[in-house]
Amino acid sequence: MATDRATAGTADSGRVEAFSDGAFAIAITLLILEINVPAAHSGSELWHELGEQWPSYCAYVVSFLVIGVMWVNHHTVFTYIARVDRTLVFLNLLLLLVVAALPFPTALVAENLREPEASNVATAVYGAVMVAHAVTFALLWYHVAPTGPGGACAPPSTAGRAVVQCPQVAERRSRPGRVRGIPLPHPLPHRFAESPCQMVKKC
Amino acid sequence: MATDRATAGTADSGRVEAFSDGAFAIAITLLILEINVPAAHSGSELWHELGEQWPSYCAYVVSFLVIGVMWVNHHTVFTYIARVDRTLVFLNLLLLLVVAALPFPTALVAENLREPEASNVATAVYGAVMVAHAVTFALLWYHVAPTGPGGACAPPSTAGRAVVQCPQVAERRSRPGRVRGIPLPHPLPHRFAESPCQMVKKC
Amino acid sequence: MATDRATAGTADSGRVEAFSDGAFAIAITLLILEINVPAAHSGSELWHELGEQWPSYCAYVVSFLVIGVMWVNHHTVFTYIARVDRTLVFLNLLLLLVVAALPFPTALVAENLREPEASNVATAVYGAVMVAHAVTFALLWYHVAPTGPGGACAPPSTAGRAVVQCPQVAERRSRPGRVRGIPLPHPLPHRFAESPCQMVKKC
Amino acid sequence: MATDRATAGTADSGRVEAFSDGAFAIAITLLILEINVPAAHSGSELWHELGEQWPSYCAYVVSFLVIGVMWVNHHTVFTYIARVDRTLVFLNLLLLLVVAALPFPTALVAENLREPEASNVATAVYGAVMVAHAVTFALLWYHVAPTGPGGACAPPSTAGRAVVQCPQVAERRSRPGRVRGIPLPHPLPHRFAESPCQMVKKC
């Protein structure tokens, strides 16, 4: 889709989101390929072999939900972004590099979960990838909203960066009693929670 | 795509659908990877080896159509959803977790179909995944339309949930003689069939 | 994306296209996974092993272009379709079933191309999948345009089927000397070529 | 999405971009499948085996960034393209053929990086694929902007080709001090840099 490029050096965020959605969807779906398919002659043998693989099922469910939450967070951040500059595109690419790598530590944990020593190593690697994701996500977020609470809503002409759409007043009326989302481990909602007024005022 | 967020705590359903479409498309396409590629020296040997694999072809066709019908149902439900809240996003993620797992039971059935005992186990696992899908689909649907027939069309301000677009009057004029779809095993079309008037009136 | 459903029993074609695009893109990209990655100790050994795999490279290029042409044809047909009914969704699913299966005959041909007898069998299987694709594509097309040349443009209220947008008059002015496309092996462009006037008139 | 086809023999670029995004996203995500998952009994053994695989991690990061930069370039070119003709669709397909092939040379380099001689061969193959990408990208670009600087903005009625949207005057005001993108190895930005005035005037 050709964009009208209203702002200098930026592009519409739509295609970045489409590409990210594709990468997230593929990473989340490739997880199942890491589970071996057993073949057996008797029923009890097959049950046994299927049962033996429980770490693979756990790893699949955990990593699926982890990538899912990453996608929800990514989705939430991009609802505040109307246009992207080139730096944001590359920060997003760095984020996807970590997300797309997740099937590897997932399979590593599944393979080594029953060996006490090796499982420590595998979970350390898994944790390191999680940390790498948190770092790339924070880099992306601080590029979008660099000047503290309220800064995200500075108008595009002065910001010269990724243009952030202002959350509307209706946003503040969300009733947490009805909409119970899983709390995000990222600074995004807290920043917005701290200063909804400033942000709305600046826009 | 940045959304305008007209309703508190919800977002446009477009990106959830794009992500879901991606996951469905990948799950459905990965099925072919589970079929082994035989190599042979003579033509009759290759025919024989290809023929030996008939359970794999059957499993591919059946699972392709199963995931396809799941996608059609998902598609149909989302034509009634204009905006999504966070709970719906996570229920959708749960649904995709089951859909993305389907290549595993498919390969399990294909591997074990010719052993009478083992095939029972494999088909039981396949069935269990089907049941899990039905449960997640029902959870998603009851979140969208929680208060019985007609409830789906309560206006967004009072519902505080995923906002459901009203089916228009034209919808009731569908001629089943011309549009012969495969009947869905889910409660969706029946609920709408029971109470088209109420729904249209309430909106 | 929620649709407005202007026509009875049909839905916007956008999501069907997104799903199809995903399936095509995955099928076309999975082809590379069928090529083995050789490892060697000396440079000449690696050149030799890479050279030994020439049938895999040929199969990759041929199948990539075949799926690519299929996608272009699919794309062209859907530029004439504004809304889809349920039958069209399932015919499209059948088409995708064949497209997604293509990595299998591709690898089969690559594995058996140097055995004279076995290569005949492999190419026969490849050809059979091509025929299956032509049949599903024809089924889809005859559902969209069932009543012969010009029928595709009957107005939605009388057709009761997938709604076809009329090609505009500008369409007839295409200069074949400038836009040199590869001729399609499907009946689509010929039908339109036969009766551009009727179609435009009927709309 | 049905297009309105305002220009003879061309179609909206949206679906070509969606298909390309899908292929890029899959190629970039499949890279992780080429890394083997080691299993070990002791922790130090697993660390050792993980360490042994360093060429695979390097190859993953390098190829991820390479495909990412290719996608950014592709994205940038398509922001100038509003409508596509059939030749552009096939040139784009040729480009994707090379992009989708990248997981193969990536794995080849990773497998052979520690053998001095074999690594030369593997990197030569990798470089050859890079050259092939540059050639296809140049072909695509020269089809879009064939007549030298400024030619890209000739109006559609005289060009008879892929229609290029004019970069607006605002484009020239981009402040490179703020928006620091990685310099592209392709002729695209230079051409535009040479002749911003002519292009804007011609439109």
Short mmCIF file of N, CA, C and O in Angstrom, two decimals, chain A residues 61-175:
data_model
loop_
_atom_site.label_atom_id
_atom_site.label_comp_id
_atom_site.label_asym_id
_atom_site.label_seq_id
_atom_site.Cartn_x
_atom_site.Cartn_y
_atom_site.Cartn_z
N VAL A 61 3.61 -25.29 25.50
CA VAL A 61 2.57 -24.42 26.06
C VAL A 61 3.19 -23.14 26.63
O VAL A 61 2.71 -22.03 26.36
N VAL A 62 4.29 -23.29 27.38
CA VAL A 62 4.92 -22.12 27.99
C VAL A 62 5.41 -21.15 26.90
O VAL A 62 5.12 -19.95 26.94
N SER A 63 6.13 -21.67 25.91
CA SER A 63 6.68 -20.78 24.89
C SER A 63 5.58 -20.18 24.03
O SER A 63 5.69 -19.04 23.57
N PHE A 64 4.51 -20.95 23.80
CA PHE A 64 3.39 -20.40 23.03
C PHE A 64 2.81 -19.19 23.76
O PHE A 64 2.60 -18.13 23.16
N LEU A 65 2.59 -19.35 25.07
CA LEU A 65 2.00 -18.24 25.82
C LEU A 65 2.99 -17.08 25.93
O LEU A 65 2.60 -15.91 25.86
N VAL A 66 4.29 -17.39 26.07
CA VAL A 66 5.30 -16.33 26.14
C VAL A 66 5.30 -15.51 24.85
O VAL A 66 5.23 -14.27 24.87
N ILE A 67 5.37 -16.19 23.70
CA ILE A 67 5.35 -15.46 22.44
C ILE A 67 4.02 -14.74 22.27
O ILE A 67 3.96 -13.61 21.77
N GLY A 68 2.94 -15.37 22.73
CA GLY A 68 1.63 -14.73 22.65
C GLY A 68 1.59 -13.42 23.43
O GLY A 68 1.10 -12.40 22.93
N VAL A 69 2.12 -13.44 24.65
CA VAL A 69 2.14 -12.22 25.47
C VAL A 69 3.04 -11.16 24.81
O VAL A 69 2.72 -9.97 24.78
N MET A 70 4.19 -11.63 24.26
CA MET A 70 5.06 -10.69 23.53
C MET A 70 4.29 -10.02 22.39
O MET A 70 4.42 -8.83 22.16
N TRP A 71 3.50 -10.83 21.67
CA TRP A 71 2.74 -10.27 20.56
C TRP A 71 1.70 -9.27 21.06
O TRP A 71 1.52 -8.21 20.46
N VAL A 72 1.01 -9.61 22.16
CA VAL A 72 0.01 -8.69 22.71
C VAL A 72 0.68 -7.37 23.09
O VAL A 72 0.15 -6.28 22.79
N ASN A 73 1.84 -7.45 23.73
CA ASN A 73 2.56 -6.23 24.11
C ASN A 73 2.95 -5.42 22.88
O ASN A 73 2.78 -4.19 22.84
N HIS A 74 3.49 -6.12 21.89
CA HIS A 74 3.88 -5.47 20.64
C HIS A 74 2.68 -4.78 20.00
O HIS A 74 2.76 -3.62 19.57
N HIS A 75 1.57 -5.50 20.00
CA HIS A 75 0.32 -4.99 19.46
C HIS A 75 -0.10 -3.72 20.21
O HIS A 75 -0.47 -2.71 19.60
N THR A 76 -0.01 -3.76 21.55
CA THR A 76 -0.43 -2.63 22.37
C THR A 76 0.44 -1.41 22.10
O THR A 76 -0.05 -0.29 21.94
N VAL A 77 1.76 -1.61 22.02
CA VAL A 77 2.66 -0.49 21.73
C VAL A 77 2.31 0.13 20.38
O VAL A 77 2.24 1.35 20.24
N PHE A 78 2.08 -0.73 19.38
CA PHE A 78 1.84 -0.20 18.03
C PHE A 78 0.48 0.48 17.88
O PHE A 78 0.27 1.20 16.90
N THR A 79 -0.45 0.26 18.83
CA THR A 79 -1.69 1.04 18.75
C THR A 79 -1.40 2.51 19.04
O THR A 79 -2.21 3.37 18.72
N TYR A 80 -0.26 2.82 19.67
CA TYR A 80 0.12 4.21 19.94
C TYR A 80 0.98 4.81 18.83
O TYR A 80 1.36 5.97 18.90
N ILE A 81 1.35 4.01 17.85
CA ILE A 81 2.27 4.46 16.81
C ILE A 81 1.52 4.54 15.49
O ILE A 81 0.97 3.54 15.02
N ALA A 82 1.51 5.72 14.92
CA ALA A 82 0.83 5.89 13.63
C ALA A 82 1.82 5.80 12.47
O ALA A 82 1.50 5.27 11.41
N ARG A 83 3.02 6.30 12.65
CA ARG A 83 4.01 6.32 11.58
C ARG A 83 5.34 5.89 12.16
O ARG A 83 5.65 6.15 13.31
N VAL A 84 6.17 5.24 11.33
CA VAL A 84 7.44 4.73 11.82
C VAL A 84 8.60 5.38 11.08
O VAL A 84 8.51 5.65 9.88
N ASP A 85 9.69 5.66 11.79
CA ASP A 85 10.90 6.10 11.09
C ASP A 85 11.83 4.89 10.94
O ASP A 85 11.54 3.79 11.39
N ARG A 86 12.97 5.10 10.30
CA ARG A 86 13.85 3.99 9.97
C ARG A 86 14.47 3.34 11.21
O ARG A 86 14.66 2.13 11.27
N THR A 87 14.78 4.17 12.23
CA THR A 87 15.33 3.61 13.46
C THR A 87 14.35 2.64 14.10
O THR A 87 14.73 1.55 14.56
N LEU A 88 13.07 3.03 14.12
CA LEU A 88 12.06 2.16 14.72
C LEU A 88 11.96 0.85 13.94
O LEU A 88 11.81 -0.23 14.54
N VAL A 89 12.08 0.92 12.62
CA VAL A 89 12.02 -0.29 11.81
C VAL A 89 13.14 -1.24 12.20
O VAL A 89 12.93 -2.45 12.35
N PHE A 90 14.35 -0.68 12.43
CA PHE A 90 15.47 -1.56 12.79
C PHE A 90 15.39 -2.05 14.23
O PHE A 90 15.76 -3.19 14.53
N LEU A 91 14.87 -1.21 15.15
CA LEU A 91 14.66 -1.69 16.52
C LEU A 91 13.63 -2.81 16.53
O LEU A 91 13.75 -3.79 17.27
N ASN A 92 12.60 -2.66 15.70
CA ASN A 92 11.58 -3.70 15.60
C ASN A 92 12.19 -4.99 15.04
O ASN A 92 11.85 -6.09 15.48
N LEU A 93 13.10 -4.84 14.09
CA LEU A 93 13.78 -6.00 13.52
C LEU A 93 14.60 -6.73 14.58
O LEU A 93 14.63 -7.97 14.64
N LEU A 94 15.27 -5.96 15.44
CA LEU A 94 16.05 -6.54 16.53
C LEU A 94 15.13 -7.32 17.47
O LEU A 94 15.48 -8.42 17.95
N LEU A 95 13.96 -6.75 17.75
CA LEU A 95 12.99 -7.43 18.60
C LEU A 95 12.56 -8.75 17.97
O LEU A 95 12.50 -9.79 18.65
N LEU A 96 12.31 -8.72 16.66
CA LEU A 96 11.86 -9.94 15.97
C LEU A 96 12.97 -10.98 15.93
O LEU A 96 12.70 -12.18 15.97
N LEU A 97 14.23 -10.53 15.86
CA LEU A 97 15.36 -11.46 15.87
C LEU A 97 15.30 -12.33 17.13
O LEU A 97 15.53 -13.55 17.08
N VAL A 98 14.99 -11.71 18.26
CA VAL A 98 14.92 -12.45 19.52
C VAL A 98 13.67 -13.33 19.55
O VAL A 98 13.73 -14.49 19.97
N VAL A 99 12.54 -12.79 19.09
CA VAL A 99 11.30 -13.57 19.10
C VAL A 99 11.45 -14.81 18.21
O VAL A 99 11.07 -15.92 18.61
N ALA A 100 12.01 -14.63 17.02
CA ALA A 100 12.14 -15.75 16.08
C ALA A 100 13.12 -16.80 16.58
O ALA A 100 13.09 -17.95 16.14
N ALA A 101 14.00 -16.42 17.51
CA ALA A 101 14.97 -17.38 18.05
C ALA A 101 14.36 -18.29 19.11
O ALA A 101 14.95 -19.30 19.47
N LEU A 102 13.19 -17.94 19.64
CA LEU A 102 12.62 -18.66 20.78
C LEU A 102 12.39 -20.16 20.58
O LEU A 102 12.52 -20.93 21.55
N PRO A 103 12.05 -20.65 19.37
CA PRO A 103 11.92 -22.11 19.25
C PRO A 103 13.19 -22.87 19.64
O PRO A 103 13.10 -24.01 20.10
N PHE A 104 14.36 -22.25 19.50
CA PHE A 104 15.61 -22.93 19.87
C PHE A 104 15.73 -23.15 21.39
O PHE A 104 15.87 -24.30 21.82
N PRO A 105 15.68 -22.11 22.26
CA PRO A 105 15.74 -22.39 23.70
C PRO A 105 14.57 -23.25 24.19
O PRO A 105 14.73 -24.02 25.14
N THR A 106 13.41 -23.14 23.53
CA THR A 106 12.28 -23.99 23.91
C THR A 106 12.63 -25.46 23.74
O THR A 106 12.42 -26.28 24.64
N ALA A 107 13.16 -25.81 22.57
CA ALA A 107 13.53 -27.20 22.32
C ALA A 107 14.68 -27.61 23.23
O ALA A 107 14.76 -28.76 23.68
N LEU A 108 15.58 -26.66 23.52
CA LEU A 108 16.72 -26.97 24.40
C LEU A 108 16.23 -27.36 25.79
O LEU A 108 16.70 -28.34 26.39
N VAL A 109 15.28 -26.59 26.32
CA VAL A 109 14.74 -26.91 27.64
C VAL A 109 14.02 -28.25 27.60
O VAL A 109 14.18 -29.10 28.49
N ALA A 110 13.21 -28.47 26.55
CA ALA A 110 12.45 -29.72 26.45
C ALA A 110 13.38 -30.92 26.40
O ALA A 110 13.12 -31.96 27.01
N GLU A 111 14.50 -30.80 25.69
CA GLU A 111 15.44 -31.90 25.54
C GLU A 111 16.16 -32.23 26.84
O GLU A 111 16.54 -33.38 27.07
N ASN A 112 16.39 -31.21 27.65
CA ASN A 112 17.30 -31.39 28.79
C ASN A 112 16.62 -31.26 30.15
O ASN A 112 17.30 -31.21 31.17
N LEU A 113 15.27 -31.22 30.16
CA LEU A 113 14.58 -30.90 31.42
C LEU A 113 14.73 -31.99 32.47
O LEU A 113 14.69 -31.73 33.66
N ARG A 114 14.94 -33.25 32.05
CA ARG A 114 14.99 -34.32 33.03
C ARG A 114 16.39 -34.59 33.56
O ARG A 114 16.57 -35.43 34.44
N GLU A 115 17.40 -33.93 32.99
CA GLU A 115 18.75 -34.04 33.54
C GLU A 115 18.96 -32.83 34.46
O GLU A 115 19.00 -31.69 33.98
N PRO A 116 19.12 -33.05 35.79
CA PRO A 116 19.12 -31.91 36.73
C PRO A 116 20.14 -30.84 36.34
O PRO A 116 19.81 -29.65 36.28
N GLU A 117 21.37 -31.26 36.05
CA GLU A 117 22.43 -30.29 35.74
C GLU A 117 22.19 -29.59 34.40
O GLU A 117 22.23 -28.37 34.29
N ALA A 118 21.92 -30.43 33.39
CA ALA A 118 21.74 -29.86 32.05
C ALA A 118 20.51 -28.96 32.00
O ALA A 118 20.49 -27.97 31.25
N SER A 119 19.48 -29.29 32.80
CA SER A 119 18.28 -28.45 32.76
C SER A 119 18.57 -27.05 33.29
O SER A 119 17.97 -26.07 32.83
N ASN A 120 19.52 -26.94 34.26
CA ASN A 120 19.90 -25.61 34.74
C ASN A 120 20.49 -24.77 33.61
O ASN A 120 20.15 -23.59 33.44
N VAL A 121 21.37 -25.41 32.84
CA VAL A 121 21.99 -24.70 31.71
C VAL A 121 20.92 -24.27 30.70
O VAL A 121 20.88 -23.13 30.24
N ALA A 122 20.02 -25.22 30.39
CA ALA A 122 19.01 -24.94 29.37
C ALA A 122 18.10 -23.79 29.82
O ALA A 122 17.78 -22.90 29.02
N THR A 123 17.68 -23.81 31.08
CA THR A 123 16.79 -22.74 31.54
C THR A 123 17.54 -21.41 31.62
O THR A 123 16.94 -20.35 31.42
N ALA A 124 18.87 -21.46 31.92
CA ALA A 124 19.65 -20.22 31.90
C ALA A 124 19.67 -19.61 30.50
O ALA A 124 19.52 -18.39 30.33
N VAL A 125 19.83 -20.47 29.48
CA VAL A 125 19.81 -19.98 28.10
C VAL A 125 18.44 -19.39 27.78
O VAL A 125 18.33 -18.31 27.18
N TYR A 126 17.38 -20.12 28.21
CA TYR A 126 16.01 -19.62 27.98
C TYR A 126 15.83 -18.26 28.63
O TYR A 126 15.31 -17.32 28.02
N GLY A 127 16.31 -18.13 29.87
CA GLY A 127 16.20 -16.85 30.58
C GLY A 127 16.98 -15.74 29.89
O GLY A 127 16.53 -14.59 29.82
N ALA A 128 18.16 -16.10 29.35
CA ALA A 128 18.97 -15.09 28.66
C ALA A 128 18.23 -14.55 27.44
O ALA A 128 18.27 -13.34 27.15
N VAL A 129 17.51 -15.43 26.73
CA VAL A 129 16.76 -14.98 25.57
C VAL A 129 15.61 -14.07 26.02
O VAL A 129 15.31 -13.05 25.37
N MET A 130 14.99 -14.41 27.16
CA MET A 130 13.94 -13.55 27.72
C MET A 130 14.48 -12.15 28.03
O MET A 130 13.84 -11.13 27.74
N VAL A 131 15.67 -12.12 28.65
CA VAL A 131 16.29 -10.83 28.98
C VAL A 131 16.58 -10.04 27.69
O VAL A 131 16.32 -8.83 27.61
N ALA A 132 17.09 -10.75 26.69
CA ALA A 132 17.38 -10.08 25.41
C ALA A 132 16.10 -9.48 24.83
O ALA A 132 16.11 -8.37 24.29
N HIS A 133 14.99 -10.20 24.96
CA HIS A 133 13.73 -9.67 24.46
C HIS A 133 13.32 -8.42 25.23
O HIS A 133 12.89 -7.42 24.64
N ALA A 134 13.46 -8.48 26.57
CA ALA A 134 13.08 -7.32 27.38
C ALA A 134 13.91 -6.10 26.99
O ALA A 134 13.40 -4.97 26.92
N VAL A 135 15.22 -6.31 26.72
CA VAL A 135 16.10 -5.20 26.34
C VAL A 135 15.66 -4.60 25.00
O VAL A 135 15.53 -3.38 24.85
N THR A 136 15.40 -5.47 24.01
CA THR A 136 15.00 -4.93 22.70
C THR A 136 13.65 -4.24 22.79
O THR A 136 13.44 -3.21 22.14
N PHE A 137 12.76 -4.79 23.62
CA PHE A 137 11.45 -4.16 23.76
C PHE A 137 11.58 -2.79 24.42
O PHE A 137 10.93 -1.82 24.02
N ALA A 138 12.46 -2.70 25.43
CA ALA A 138 12.68 -1.42 26.10
C ALA A 138 13.30 -0.40 25.15
O ALA A 138 12.92 0.78 25.13
N LEU A 139 14.28 -0.85 24.32
CA LEU A 139 14.90 0.04 23.34
C LEU A 139 13.84 0.61 22.40
O LEU A 139 13.79 1.81 22.13
N LEU A 140 12.98 -0.27 21.92
CA LEU A 140 11.91 0.17 21.01
C LEU A 140 11.03 1.19 21.71
O LEU A 140 10.67 2.23 21.14
N TRP A 141 10.67 0.91 22.96
CA TRP A 141 9.74 1.78 23.66
C TRP A 141 10.37 3.13 23.98
O TRP A 141 9.73 4.17 23.85
N TYR A 142 11.64 3.13 24.39
CA TYR A 142 12.28 4.41 24.72
C TYR A 142 12.56 5.24 23.47
O TYR A 142 12.67 6.45 23.52
N HIS A 143 12.65 4.56 22.30
CA HIS A 143 12.75 5.34 21.07
C HIS A 143 11.43 6.03 20.76
O HIS A 143 11.40 7.18 20.29
N VAL A 144 10.33 5.34 21.04
CA VAL A 144 9.01 5.90 20.74
C VAL A 144 8.67 7.02 21.72
O VAL A 144 8.13 8.06 21.34
N ALA A 145 8.98 6.82 23.01
CA ALA A 145 8.59 7.78 24.05
C ALA A 145 9.81 8.18 24.86
O ALA A 145 9.96 7.77 26.01
N PRO A 146 10.72 8.99 24.30
CA PRO A 146 12.03 9.19 24.93
C PRO A 146 12.07 10.21 26.06
O PRO A 146 12.99 10.19 26.86
N THR A 147 11.12 11.09 26.15
CA THR A 147 11.29 12.24 27.05
C THR A 147 10.47 12.14 28.32
O THR A 147 10.05 13.15 28.87
N GLY A 148 10.24 10.93 28.77
CA GLY A 148 9.49 10.78 30.01
C GLY A 148 8.00 10.87 29.80
O GLY A 148 7.54 11.04 28.67
N PRO A 149 7.23 10.76 30.88
CA PRO A 149 5.77 10.76 30.78
C PRO A 149 5.26 11.98 30.02
O PRO A 149 5.66 13.11 30.32
N GLY A 150 4.41 11.73 29.07
CA GLY A 150 3.84 12.83 28.29
C GLY A 150 4.60 13.10 27.01
O GLY A 150 4.05 13.61 26.06
N GLY A 151 5.88 12.76 26.99
CA GLY A 151 6.69 13.04 25.82
C GLY A 151 6.22 12.31 24.58
O GLY A 151 6.42 12.76 23.46
N ALA A 152 5.58 11.19 24.80
CA ALA A 152 5.12 10.39 23.68
C ALA A 152 4.15 11.15 22.80
O ALA A 152 3.98 10.82 21.64
N CYS A 153 3.51 12.17 23.37
CA CYS A 153 2.47 12.85 22.62
C CYS A 153 2.91 14.17 22.01
O CYS A 153 2.08 14.90 21.50
N ALA A 154 4.19 14.48 22.08
CA ALA A 154 4.65 15.69 21.42
C ALA A 154 4.29 15.60 19.95
O ALA A 154 4.40 14.54 19.34
N PRO A 155 3.86 16.71 19.36
CA PRO A 155 3.42 16.65 17.96
C PRO A 155 4.56 16.29 17.02
O PRO A 155 5.73 16.60 17.30
N PRO A 156 4.27 15.65 15.91
CA PRO A 156 5.30 15.14 15.00
C PRO A 156 6.31 16.18 14.54
O PRO A 156 7.49 15.88 14.39
N SER A 157 5.89 17.42 14.32
CA SER A 157 6.80 18.41 13.78
C SER A 157 7.96 18.70 14.73
O SER A 157 9.06 18.97 14.30
N THR A 158 7.72 18.63 16.04
CA THR A 158 8.81 18.87 16.99
C THR A 158 9.53 17.58 17.36
O THR A 158 10.70 17.61 17.71
N ALA A 159 8.85 16.47 17.30
CA ALA A 159 9.48 15.22 17.74
C ALA A 159 10.47 14.70 16.69
O ALA A 159 11.56 14.26 17.04
N GLY A 160 10.11 14.74 15.42
CA GLY A 160 11.00 14.25 14.37
C GLY A 160 11.29 12.78 14.48
O GLY A 160 12.32 12.31 14.04
N ARG A 161 10.39 12.07 15.07
CA ARG A 161 10.60 10.64 15.29
C ARG A 161 9.35 9.87 14.89
O ARG A 161 8.49 10.39 14.18
N ALA A 162 9.28 8.64 15.41
CA ALA A 162 8.06 7.89 15.21
C ALA A 162 6.92 8.70 15.81
O ALA A 162 7.01 9.19 16.93
N VAL A 163 5.87 8.86 15.07
CA VAL A 163 4.76 9.69 15.53
C VAL A 163 3.81 8.85 16.35
O VAL A 163 3.38 7.78 15.92
N VAL A 164 3.50 9.32 17.53
CA VAL A 164 2.65 8.57 18.44
C VAL A 164 1.27 9.22 18.47
O VAL A 164 1.15 10.42 18.68
N GLN A 165 0.27 8.40 18.26
CA GLN A 165 -1.10 8.88 18.36
C GLN A 165 -1.49 9.04 19.81
O GLN A 165 -1.18 8.19 20.65
N CYS A 166 -2.20 10.07 20.10
CA CYS A 166 -2.61 10.27 21.49
C CYS A 166 -3.72 9.32 21.88
O CYS A 166 -4.68 9.16 21.16
N PRO A 167 -3.57 8.70 23.06
CA PRO A 167 -4.71 7.96 23.59
C PRO A 167 -5.83 8.96 23.90
O PRO A 167 -5.57 10.03 24.42
N GLN A 168 -7.02 8.58 23.56
CA GLN A 168 -8.13 9.51 23.78
C GLN A 168 -8.61 9.47 25.22
O GLN A 168 -8.22 8.62 26.00
N VAL A 169 -9.42 10.42 25.54
CA VAL A 169 -9.91 10.52 26.90
C VAL A 169 -10.64 9.24 27.29
O VAL A 169 -10.54 8.76 28.43
N ALA A 170 -11.34 8.67 26.34
CA ALA A 170 -12.09 7.44 26.63
C ALA A 170 -11.18 6.36 27.20
O ALA A 170 -11.61 5.53 28.00
N GLU A 171 -9.91 6.41 26.79
CA GLU A 171 -8.96 5.40 27.25
C GLU A 171 -8.88 5.35 28.77
O GLU A 171 -8.75 4.30 29.37
N ARG A 172 -8.99 6.51 29.42
CA ARG A 172 -8.86 6.56 30.87
C ARG A 172 -10.05 5.95 31.59
O ARG A 172 -9.99 5.63 32.75
N ARG A 173 -11.15 5.81 30.87
CA ARG A 173 -12.36 5.31 31.51
C ARG A 173 -12.41 3.79 31.57
O ARG A 173 -13.42 3.22 31.93
N SER A 174 -11.33 3.12 31.17
CA SER A 174 -11.37 1.66 31.17
C SER A 174 -11.63 1.16 32.59
O SER A 174 -11.01 1.59 33.54
N ARG A 175 -12.56 0.21 32.68
CA ARG A 175 -12.89 -0.33 34.00
C ARG A 175 -12.10 -1.60 34.24
O ARG A 175 -12.41 -2.65 33.64
#
